Coordinates of C-alpha atoms in Angstrom, one line a residue:
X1 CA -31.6 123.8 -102.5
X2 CA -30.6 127.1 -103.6
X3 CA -30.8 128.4 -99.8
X4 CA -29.3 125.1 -98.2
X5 CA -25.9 126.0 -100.7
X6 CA -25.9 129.4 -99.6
X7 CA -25.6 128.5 -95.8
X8 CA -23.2 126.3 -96.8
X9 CA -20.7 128.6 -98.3
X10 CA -21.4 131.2 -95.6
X11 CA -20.4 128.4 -93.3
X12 CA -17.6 127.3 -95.3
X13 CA -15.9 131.2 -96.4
X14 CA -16.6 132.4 -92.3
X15 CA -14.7 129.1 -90.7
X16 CA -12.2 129.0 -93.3
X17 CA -11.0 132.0 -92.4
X18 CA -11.3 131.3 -88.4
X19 CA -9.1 128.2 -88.9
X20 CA -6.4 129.6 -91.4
X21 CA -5.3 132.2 -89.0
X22 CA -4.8 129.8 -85.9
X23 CA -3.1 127.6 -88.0
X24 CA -0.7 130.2 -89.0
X25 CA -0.2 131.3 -84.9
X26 CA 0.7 127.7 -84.6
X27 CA 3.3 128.1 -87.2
X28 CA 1.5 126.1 -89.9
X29 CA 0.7 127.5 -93.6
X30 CA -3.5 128.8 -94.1
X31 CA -4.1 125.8 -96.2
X32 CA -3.3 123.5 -93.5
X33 CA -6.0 125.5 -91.3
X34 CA -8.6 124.7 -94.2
X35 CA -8.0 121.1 -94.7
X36 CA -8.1 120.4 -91.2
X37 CA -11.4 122.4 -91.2
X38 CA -12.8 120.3 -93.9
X39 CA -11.7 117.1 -92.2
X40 CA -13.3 118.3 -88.7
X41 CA -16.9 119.0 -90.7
X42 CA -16.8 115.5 -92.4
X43 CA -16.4 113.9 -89.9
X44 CA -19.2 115.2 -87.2
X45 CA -21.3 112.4 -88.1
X46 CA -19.2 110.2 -85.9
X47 CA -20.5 112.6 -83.1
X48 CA -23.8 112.3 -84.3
X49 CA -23.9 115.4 -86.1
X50 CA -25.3 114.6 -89.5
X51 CA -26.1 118.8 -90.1
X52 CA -22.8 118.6 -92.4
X53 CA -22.7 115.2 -94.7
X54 CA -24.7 116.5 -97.5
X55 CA -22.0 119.7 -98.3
X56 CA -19.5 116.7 -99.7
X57 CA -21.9 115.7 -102.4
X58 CA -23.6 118.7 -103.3
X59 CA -23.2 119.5 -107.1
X60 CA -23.3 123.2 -106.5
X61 CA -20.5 123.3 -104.1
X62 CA -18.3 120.8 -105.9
X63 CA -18.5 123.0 -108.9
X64 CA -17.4 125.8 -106.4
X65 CA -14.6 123.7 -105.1
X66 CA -13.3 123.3 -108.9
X67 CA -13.3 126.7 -110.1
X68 CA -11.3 127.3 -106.7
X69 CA -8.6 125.2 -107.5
X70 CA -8.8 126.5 -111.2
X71 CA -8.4 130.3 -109.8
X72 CA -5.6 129.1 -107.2
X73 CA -3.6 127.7 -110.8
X74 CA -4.1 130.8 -112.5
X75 CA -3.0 133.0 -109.7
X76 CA 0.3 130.8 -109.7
X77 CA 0.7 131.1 -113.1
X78 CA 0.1 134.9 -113.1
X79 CA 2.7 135.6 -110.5
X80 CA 5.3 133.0 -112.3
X81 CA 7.9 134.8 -115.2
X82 CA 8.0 131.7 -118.2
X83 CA 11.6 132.7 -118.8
X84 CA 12.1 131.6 -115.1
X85 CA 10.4 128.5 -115.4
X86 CA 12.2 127.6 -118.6
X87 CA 15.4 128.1 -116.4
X88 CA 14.8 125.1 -114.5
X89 CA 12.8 123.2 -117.2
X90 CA 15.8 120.2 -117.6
X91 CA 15.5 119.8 -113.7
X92 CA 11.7 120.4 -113.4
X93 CA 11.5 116.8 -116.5
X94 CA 13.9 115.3 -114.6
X95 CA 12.1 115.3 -111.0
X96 CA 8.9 115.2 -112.6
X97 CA 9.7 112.0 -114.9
X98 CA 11.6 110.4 -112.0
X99 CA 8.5 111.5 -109.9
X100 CA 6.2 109.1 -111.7
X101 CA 8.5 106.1 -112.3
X102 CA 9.5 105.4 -109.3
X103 CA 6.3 105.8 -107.1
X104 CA 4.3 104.6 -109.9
X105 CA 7.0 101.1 -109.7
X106 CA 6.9 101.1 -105.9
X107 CA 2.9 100.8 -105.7
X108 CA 2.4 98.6 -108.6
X109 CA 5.3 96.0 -108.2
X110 CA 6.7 95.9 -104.5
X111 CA 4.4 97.4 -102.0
X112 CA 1.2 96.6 -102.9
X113 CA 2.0 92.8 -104.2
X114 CA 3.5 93.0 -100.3
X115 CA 0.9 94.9 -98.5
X116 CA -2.0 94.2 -100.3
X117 CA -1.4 90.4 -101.2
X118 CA -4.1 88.3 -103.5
X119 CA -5.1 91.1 -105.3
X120 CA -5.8 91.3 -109.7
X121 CA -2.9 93.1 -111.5
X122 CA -4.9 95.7 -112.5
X123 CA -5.3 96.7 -108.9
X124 CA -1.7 97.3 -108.2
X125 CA -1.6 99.0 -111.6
X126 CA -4.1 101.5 -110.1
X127 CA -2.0 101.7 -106.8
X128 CA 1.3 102.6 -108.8
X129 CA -1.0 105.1 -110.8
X130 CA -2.4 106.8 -107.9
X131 CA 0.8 107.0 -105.7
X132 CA 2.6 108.4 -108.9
X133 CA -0.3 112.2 -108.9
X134 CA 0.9 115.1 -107.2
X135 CA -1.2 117.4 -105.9
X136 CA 0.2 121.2 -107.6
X137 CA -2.6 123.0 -105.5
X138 CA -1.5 122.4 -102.1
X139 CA 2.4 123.0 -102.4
X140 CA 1.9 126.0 -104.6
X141 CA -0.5 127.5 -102.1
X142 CA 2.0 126.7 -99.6
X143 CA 4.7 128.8 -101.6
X144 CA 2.6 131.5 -102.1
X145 CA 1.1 132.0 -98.4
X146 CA 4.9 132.1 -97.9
X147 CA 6.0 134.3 -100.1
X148 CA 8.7 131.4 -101.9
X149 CA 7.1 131.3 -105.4
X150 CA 9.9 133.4 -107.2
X151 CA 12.5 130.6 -105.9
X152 CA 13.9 128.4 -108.0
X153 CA 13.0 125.6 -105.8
X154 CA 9.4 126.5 -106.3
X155 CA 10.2 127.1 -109.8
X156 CA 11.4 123.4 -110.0
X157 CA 8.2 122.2 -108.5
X158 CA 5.3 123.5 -110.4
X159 CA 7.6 123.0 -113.8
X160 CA 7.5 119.0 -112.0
X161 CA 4.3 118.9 -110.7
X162 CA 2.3 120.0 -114.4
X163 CA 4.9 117.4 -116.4
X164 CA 3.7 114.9 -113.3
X165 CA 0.3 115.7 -114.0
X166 CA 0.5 115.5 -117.6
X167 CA 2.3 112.2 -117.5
X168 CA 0.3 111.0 -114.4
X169 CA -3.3 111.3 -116.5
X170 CA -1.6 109.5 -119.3
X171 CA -0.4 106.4 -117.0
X172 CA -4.2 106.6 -115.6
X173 CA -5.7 106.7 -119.5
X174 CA -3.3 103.7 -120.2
X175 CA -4.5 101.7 -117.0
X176 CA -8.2 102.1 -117.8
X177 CA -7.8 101.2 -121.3
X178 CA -6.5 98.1 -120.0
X179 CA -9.0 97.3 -117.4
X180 CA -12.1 97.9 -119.7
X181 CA -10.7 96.9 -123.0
X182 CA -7.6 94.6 -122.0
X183 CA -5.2 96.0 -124.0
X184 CA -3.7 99.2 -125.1
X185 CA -1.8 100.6 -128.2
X186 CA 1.1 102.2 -128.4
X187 CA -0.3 104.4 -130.9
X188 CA -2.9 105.6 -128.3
X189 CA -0.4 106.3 -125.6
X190 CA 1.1 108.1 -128.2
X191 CA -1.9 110.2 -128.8
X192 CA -2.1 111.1 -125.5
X193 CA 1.0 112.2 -124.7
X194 CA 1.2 113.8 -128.1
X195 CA -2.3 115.8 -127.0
X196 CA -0.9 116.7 -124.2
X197 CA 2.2 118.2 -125.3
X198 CA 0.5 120.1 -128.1
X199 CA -1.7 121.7 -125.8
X200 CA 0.5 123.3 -123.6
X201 CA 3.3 124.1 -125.8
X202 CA 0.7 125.3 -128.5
X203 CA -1.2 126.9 -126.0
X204 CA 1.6 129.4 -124.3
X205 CA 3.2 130.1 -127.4
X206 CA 0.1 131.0 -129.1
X207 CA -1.8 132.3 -126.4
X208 CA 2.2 134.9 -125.9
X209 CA 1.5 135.7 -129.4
X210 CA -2.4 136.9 -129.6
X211 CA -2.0 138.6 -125.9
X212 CA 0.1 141.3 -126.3
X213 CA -2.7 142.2 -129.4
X214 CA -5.6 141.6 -127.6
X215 CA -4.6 143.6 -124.9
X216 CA -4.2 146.7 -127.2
X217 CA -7.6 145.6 -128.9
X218 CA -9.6 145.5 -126.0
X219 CA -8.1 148.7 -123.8
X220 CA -9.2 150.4 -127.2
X221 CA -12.4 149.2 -126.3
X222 CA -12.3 149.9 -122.5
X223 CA -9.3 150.6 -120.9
X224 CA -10.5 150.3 -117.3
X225 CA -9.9 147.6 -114.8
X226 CA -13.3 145.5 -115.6
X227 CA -11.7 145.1 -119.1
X228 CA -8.5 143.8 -117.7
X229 CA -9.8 141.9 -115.1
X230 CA -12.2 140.0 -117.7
X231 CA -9.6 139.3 -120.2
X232 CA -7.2 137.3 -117.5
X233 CA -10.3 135.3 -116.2
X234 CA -12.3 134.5 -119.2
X235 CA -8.7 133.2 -120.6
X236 CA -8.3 131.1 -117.4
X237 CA -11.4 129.4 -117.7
X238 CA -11.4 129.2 -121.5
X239 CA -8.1 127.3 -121.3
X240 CA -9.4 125.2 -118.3
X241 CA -12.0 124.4 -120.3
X242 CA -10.2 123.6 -123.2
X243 CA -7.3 121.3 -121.3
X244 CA -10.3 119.5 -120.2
X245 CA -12.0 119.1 -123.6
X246 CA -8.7 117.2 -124.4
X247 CA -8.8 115.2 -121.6
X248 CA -6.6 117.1 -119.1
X249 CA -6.8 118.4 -116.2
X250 CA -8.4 121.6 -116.1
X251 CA -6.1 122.7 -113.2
X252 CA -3.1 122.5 -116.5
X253 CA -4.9 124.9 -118.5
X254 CA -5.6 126.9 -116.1
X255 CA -2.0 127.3 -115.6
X256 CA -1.0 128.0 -119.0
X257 CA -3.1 130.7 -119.1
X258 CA -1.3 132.7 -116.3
X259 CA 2.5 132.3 -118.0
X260 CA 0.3 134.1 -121.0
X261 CA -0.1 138.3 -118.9
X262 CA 3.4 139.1 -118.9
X263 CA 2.9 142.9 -117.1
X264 CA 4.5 144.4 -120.5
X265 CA 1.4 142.7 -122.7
X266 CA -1.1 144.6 -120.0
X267 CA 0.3 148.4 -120.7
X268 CA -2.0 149.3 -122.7
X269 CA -4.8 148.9 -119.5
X270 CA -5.4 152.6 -117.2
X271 CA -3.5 152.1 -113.8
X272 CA -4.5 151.5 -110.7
X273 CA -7.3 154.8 -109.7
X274 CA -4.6 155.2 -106.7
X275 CA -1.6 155.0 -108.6
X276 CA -3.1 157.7 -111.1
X277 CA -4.2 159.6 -108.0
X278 CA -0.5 159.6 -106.0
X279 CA 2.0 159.6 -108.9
X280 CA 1.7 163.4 -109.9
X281 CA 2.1 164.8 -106.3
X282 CA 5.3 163.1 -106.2
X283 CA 7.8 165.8 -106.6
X284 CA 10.5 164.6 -109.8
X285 CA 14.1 164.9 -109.0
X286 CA 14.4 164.7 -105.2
X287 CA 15.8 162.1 -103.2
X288 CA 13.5 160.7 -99.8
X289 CA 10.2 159.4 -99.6
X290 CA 9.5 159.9 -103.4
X291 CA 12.0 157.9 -104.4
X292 CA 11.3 155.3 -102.2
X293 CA 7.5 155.3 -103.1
X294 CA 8.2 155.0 -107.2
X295 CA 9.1 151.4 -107.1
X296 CA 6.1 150.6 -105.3
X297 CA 3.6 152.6 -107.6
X298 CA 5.1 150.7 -110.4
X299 CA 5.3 147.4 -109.0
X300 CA 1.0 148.2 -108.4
X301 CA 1.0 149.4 -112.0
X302 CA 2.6 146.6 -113.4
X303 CA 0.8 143.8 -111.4
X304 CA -2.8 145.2 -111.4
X305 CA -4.3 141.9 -112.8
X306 CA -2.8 139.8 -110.1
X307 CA -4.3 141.8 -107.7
X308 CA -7.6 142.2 -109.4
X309 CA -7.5 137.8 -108.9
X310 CA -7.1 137.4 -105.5
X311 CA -10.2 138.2 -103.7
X312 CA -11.7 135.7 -106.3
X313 CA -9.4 133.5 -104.6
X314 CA -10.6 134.3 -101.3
X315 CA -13.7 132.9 -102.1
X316 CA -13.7 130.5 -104.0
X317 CA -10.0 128.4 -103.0
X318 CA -11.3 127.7 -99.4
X319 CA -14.0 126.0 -100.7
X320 CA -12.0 123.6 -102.6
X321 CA -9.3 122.8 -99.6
X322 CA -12.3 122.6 -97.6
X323 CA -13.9 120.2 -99.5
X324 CA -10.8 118.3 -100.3
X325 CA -10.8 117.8 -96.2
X326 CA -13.9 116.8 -96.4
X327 CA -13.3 113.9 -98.6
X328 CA -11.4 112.3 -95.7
X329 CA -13.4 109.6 -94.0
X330 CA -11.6 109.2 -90.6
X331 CA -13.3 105.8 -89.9
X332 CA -11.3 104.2 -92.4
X333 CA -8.5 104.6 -89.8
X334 CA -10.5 102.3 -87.0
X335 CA -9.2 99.3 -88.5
X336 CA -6.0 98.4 -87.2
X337 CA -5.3 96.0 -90.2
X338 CA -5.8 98.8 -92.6
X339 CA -3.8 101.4 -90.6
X340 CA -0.8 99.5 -90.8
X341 CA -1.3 98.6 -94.4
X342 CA -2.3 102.6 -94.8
X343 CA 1.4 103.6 -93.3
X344 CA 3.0 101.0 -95.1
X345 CA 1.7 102.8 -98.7
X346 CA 2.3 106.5 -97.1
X347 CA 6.2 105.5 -96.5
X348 CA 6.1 104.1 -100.2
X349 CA 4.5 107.4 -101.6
X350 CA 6.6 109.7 -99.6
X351 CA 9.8 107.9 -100.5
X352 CA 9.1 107.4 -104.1
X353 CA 8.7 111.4 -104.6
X354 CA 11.6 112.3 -102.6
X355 CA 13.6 110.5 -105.1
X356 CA 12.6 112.9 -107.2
X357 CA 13.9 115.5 -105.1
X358 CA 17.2 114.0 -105.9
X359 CA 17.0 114.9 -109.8
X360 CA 17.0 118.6 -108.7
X361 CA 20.4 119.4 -108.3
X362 CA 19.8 121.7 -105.2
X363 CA 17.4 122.2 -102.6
X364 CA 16.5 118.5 -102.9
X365 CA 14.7 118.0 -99.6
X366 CA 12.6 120.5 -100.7
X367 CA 11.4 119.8 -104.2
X368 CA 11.5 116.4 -103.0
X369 CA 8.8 117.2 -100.6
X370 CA 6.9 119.5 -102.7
X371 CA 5.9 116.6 -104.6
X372 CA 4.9 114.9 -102.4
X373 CA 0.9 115.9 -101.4
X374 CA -1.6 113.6 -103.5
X375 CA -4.7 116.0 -102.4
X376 CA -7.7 116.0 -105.1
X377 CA -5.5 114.1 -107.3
X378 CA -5.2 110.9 -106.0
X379 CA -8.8 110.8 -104.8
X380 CA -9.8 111.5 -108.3
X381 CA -7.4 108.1 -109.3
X382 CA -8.8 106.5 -106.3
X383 CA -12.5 107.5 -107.5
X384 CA -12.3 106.0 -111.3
X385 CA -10.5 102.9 -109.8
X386 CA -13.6 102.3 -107.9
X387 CA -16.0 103.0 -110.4
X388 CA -14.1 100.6 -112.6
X389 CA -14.6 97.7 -109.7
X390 CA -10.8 97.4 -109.6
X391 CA -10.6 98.6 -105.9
X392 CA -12.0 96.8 -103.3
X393 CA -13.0 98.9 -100.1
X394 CA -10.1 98.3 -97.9
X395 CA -7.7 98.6 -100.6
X396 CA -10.1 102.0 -101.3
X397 CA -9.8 102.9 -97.6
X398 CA -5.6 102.3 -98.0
X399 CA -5.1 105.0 -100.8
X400 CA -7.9 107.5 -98.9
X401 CA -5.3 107.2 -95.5
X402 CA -2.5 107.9 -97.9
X403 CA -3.6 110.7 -99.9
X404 CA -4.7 112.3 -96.2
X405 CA -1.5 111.6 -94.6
X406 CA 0.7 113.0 -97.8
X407 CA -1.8 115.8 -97.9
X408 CA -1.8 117.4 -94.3
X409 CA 2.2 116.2 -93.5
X410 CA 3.5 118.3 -96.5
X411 CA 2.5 122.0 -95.4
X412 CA 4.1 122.2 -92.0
X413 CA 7.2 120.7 -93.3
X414 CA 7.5 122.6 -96.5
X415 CA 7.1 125.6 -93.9
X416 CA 9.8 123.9 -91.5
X417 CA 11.9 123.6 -94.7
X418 CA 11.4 127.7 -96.3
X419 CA 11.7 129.2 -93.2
X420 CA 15.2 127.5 -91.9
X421 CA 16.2 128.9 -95.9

């Protein structure tokens, strides 16, 4: 089993990287290049390949997939200032409250009554729920490949997309309460949302208070880079962990725990070996190529445990937009009944989130359609809608052609969108 995982992620890491770059030729963000890879590999059964079909349920590489999309939040929380993000934090409520209402309304009370006629009411409850996730992964790896995440569009987004997440878990909490026990309390809404907001607001502004200690505590210790780089991971995963103890998603904590490393909490930590190595050859006083190169040693200085991050992302985020492709059962789409049905609830969901777009103020097209990938996060509202027996398989096979259609359309035209900016 062991060997059969480790072909697999050799597999996985080697073509990854093959498909990003040709995606990127083509004009297209990496992530694109990845998902398409993953649907391509799940799909070679229908050519009689069946080499492929036991990666997408393999404990091993699921686990993998998670902790990729864990590292991809902390990374984007590492490279995003709080005191920006509390800048747009009216606007980022407002899209992201406006970005489950109306979805959530559309699925449950127009389009799938329409579409999906003769169905139970907790069905279309579970529609609203799912077309009301956002997938943060996907757009904020799209920001990143592109260099966009210090704009305040961006900022507007991932402020939106963890306040739809938040609020989108406690819409699904509600609608299983309801399916399994037939009612719900207001009181345990409350609790959830309550949990929720004490997490992360108790979270960053403790976590901001012990960091800048810590640091100090542990350079004491060791000042060099293993030190630095353990601290910003283990508090990743610890808060990951943690988000999901409470019922969260870990992707939330993980998050959280990146707005914690401002550069000034770190400056206690040695700098880079090269930085040490180039900064006293550089002659003080004198205009030219010394001057030039100062900003850069600093911002290398500075930013040390960003960069210490991101080869773990190069391993382990393929894997998860990989496997999120692979999720993607392209048969669903032979049946012409359900394709229609399919494009009917992909308008709906795109619609509903570029309404949000609208609470932004500016750049609406653009947060509007930064909400708009469902990715992991509707196949995981899909997933316990089905275990509950709520969904039947072609209203199953409906809200899997959505969350693929959402998912590969938004990265080339979030790329269309930054690049004419």
């Amino acid at each position: 089993m062991i060997g059969a995982n480790l072909l697999w992620l050799a597999l996985i890491l080697i073509s990854a990287r093959l498909f990003a770059p040709l995606a990127q030729r083509l004009g297209f963000p990496a992530v694109l290049g990845e998902l398409l890879l993953g649907v391509v590999l799940g799909n070679l059964t229908l050519l009689g390949v069946g080499a492929f079909e036991s990666i997408a349920r393999d404990p091993a590489v699921a686990f993998i997939a998670e902790l990729g999309v864990i590292v991809l939040l902390l990374q984007i929380g590492l490279e995003t200032r709080l005191a920006d993000l509390i800048k747009v934090g009216p606007r980022a409520f407002a899209v992201g409250t406006v970005g489950i209402v109306v979805p959530f309304l559309l699925g449950a009370y127009l389009v799938g009554p329409w579409l999906l006629p003769g169905l139970s009411a907790h069905a279309y409850l579970f529609l609203g729920a799912t077309l009301s996730a956002t997938s943060v992964g996907i757009t904020g790896r799209v920001f990143r490949d592109l260099g966009k995440l210090d704009t305040p569009a961006a900022r507007i987004v991932l402020g939106a997309a963890v306040i739809d997440d938040v609020l989108g878990l406690v819409i699904l909490a509600v609608v299983s309460s309801l399916v399994q026990a037939g009612s719900v309390s207001v009181g345990q809404v409350g609790g959830i949302i309550a949990q929720a907001v004490i997490f992360l607001a108790g979270s960053i502004w403790i976590g901001r208070l012990i960091a800048p200690h810590s640091s100090r505590w542990l350079a004491q210790w060791d000042a060099g880079p293993s030190m630095l780089f353990a601290q910003v991971l283990a508090t990743g995963l610890f808060l990951a962990w943690l988000a999901h103890a409470i019922g969260l998603a870990p992707i939330i904590g993980a998050f959280a725990a990146g707005l914690l490393f401002e550069p000034v909490f770190l400056r206690d930590f040695d700098h880079p070996a090269i930085v040490r190595e180039i900064e006293p050859l550089l002659p003080t006083g004198e205009p030219g190529l010394a001057q030039r190169l100062r900003p850069i040693l600093l911002k290398h200085g500075r930013h040390q445990h960003e960069h210490m991050i991101e080869p773990i992302g190069y391993f382990f985020v393929p894997v998860f937009f990989v496997l999120t492709g692979m999720q993607v059962d392209l048969k669903t789409l032979a049946d012409p009944a359900v394709l229609g049905v399919g494009a009917g609830v992909t308008v709906a969901a795109i619609v509903g989130k570029l309404t949000a777009g609208l609470a932004a103020g500016s750049n609406k097209w653009l947060v509007g359609w930064g909400m708009v990938p469902r990715g992991e996060v509707g196949l995981i509202f899909a997933m316990v809608g089905k275990q509950l027996g709520v969904m039947n398989e072609a209203m199953f096979s409906v809200i899997v052609m959505m969350v693929i259609l959402t998912t590969l359309i938004t990265p080339p035209v979030l790329t269309l969108l930054l690049k004419r900016q």
